[in-house]
XYZ file of C-alpha atoms in Angstrom:
58
model
C -0.223 0.051 0.063
C 1.304 3.227 -0.884
C 2.114 6.241 1.333
C -1.085 8.368 0.307
C -3.393 5.177 0.707
C -2.016 4.439 4.027
C -2.550 8.064 4.899
C -6.200 7.754 4.011
C -6.695 4.643 5.652
C -5.518 5.860 8.984
C -7.615 9.074 8.628
C -10.655 7.332 7.910
C -10.271 5.024 10.643
C -9.486 7.835 13.059
C -12.818 9.573 11.800
C -14.709 6.374 12.170
C -13.234 5.453 15.736
C -14.534 9.170 16.726
C -18.117 7.959 16.487
C -19.737 6.951 19.942
C -19.801 3.467 20.254
C -18.632 2.619 16.720
C -18.273 -1.006 16.142
C -14.817 -2.648 14.770
C -13.879 -1.179 11.687
C -12.944 -4.481 10.062
C -16.510 -5.741 10.590
C -18.207 -2.843 8.727
C -19.147 -3.314 5.086
C -16.843 -1.804 2.440
C -19.629 1.052 1.327
C -19.293 2.415 4.727
C -15.481 2.334 5.017
C -15.500 3.956 1.421
C -17.377 6.718 2.978
C -15.115 7.424 5.382
C -12.088 7.082 3.209
C -13.580 10.115 1.274
C -14.025 11.928 4.143
C -10.408 11.414 4.813
C -9.703 12.311 1.013
C -11.416 15.413 1.484
C -9.491 16.510 4.630
C -6.305 15.769 3.095
C -6.930 18.053 -0.118
C -8.395 20.808 2.204
C -5.288 20.534 4.216
C -3.204 20.648 0.963
C -5.217 23.739 -0.430
C -4.457 25.610 2.820
C -0.641 24.671 2.699
C -0.530 26.091 -0.829
C -2.376 29.118 0.027
C 0.083 29.791 2.937
C 3.221 29.275 0.942
C 1.740 31.803 -1.666
C 1.042 34.186 0.963
C 4.925 33.726 2.076
């Protein structure tokens, strides 16, 4: 698994685990995991945009 995919998976699991009483990630259906992976990709993209804005302003 490449680095970006590992990051996405880690962030997705972190978002998932932040839910109250979330069952085990490994027992969840793939469609639900993919939803959290998309949240993770969106978060990474927003961070990258912010980083670029900060670099442009410097």
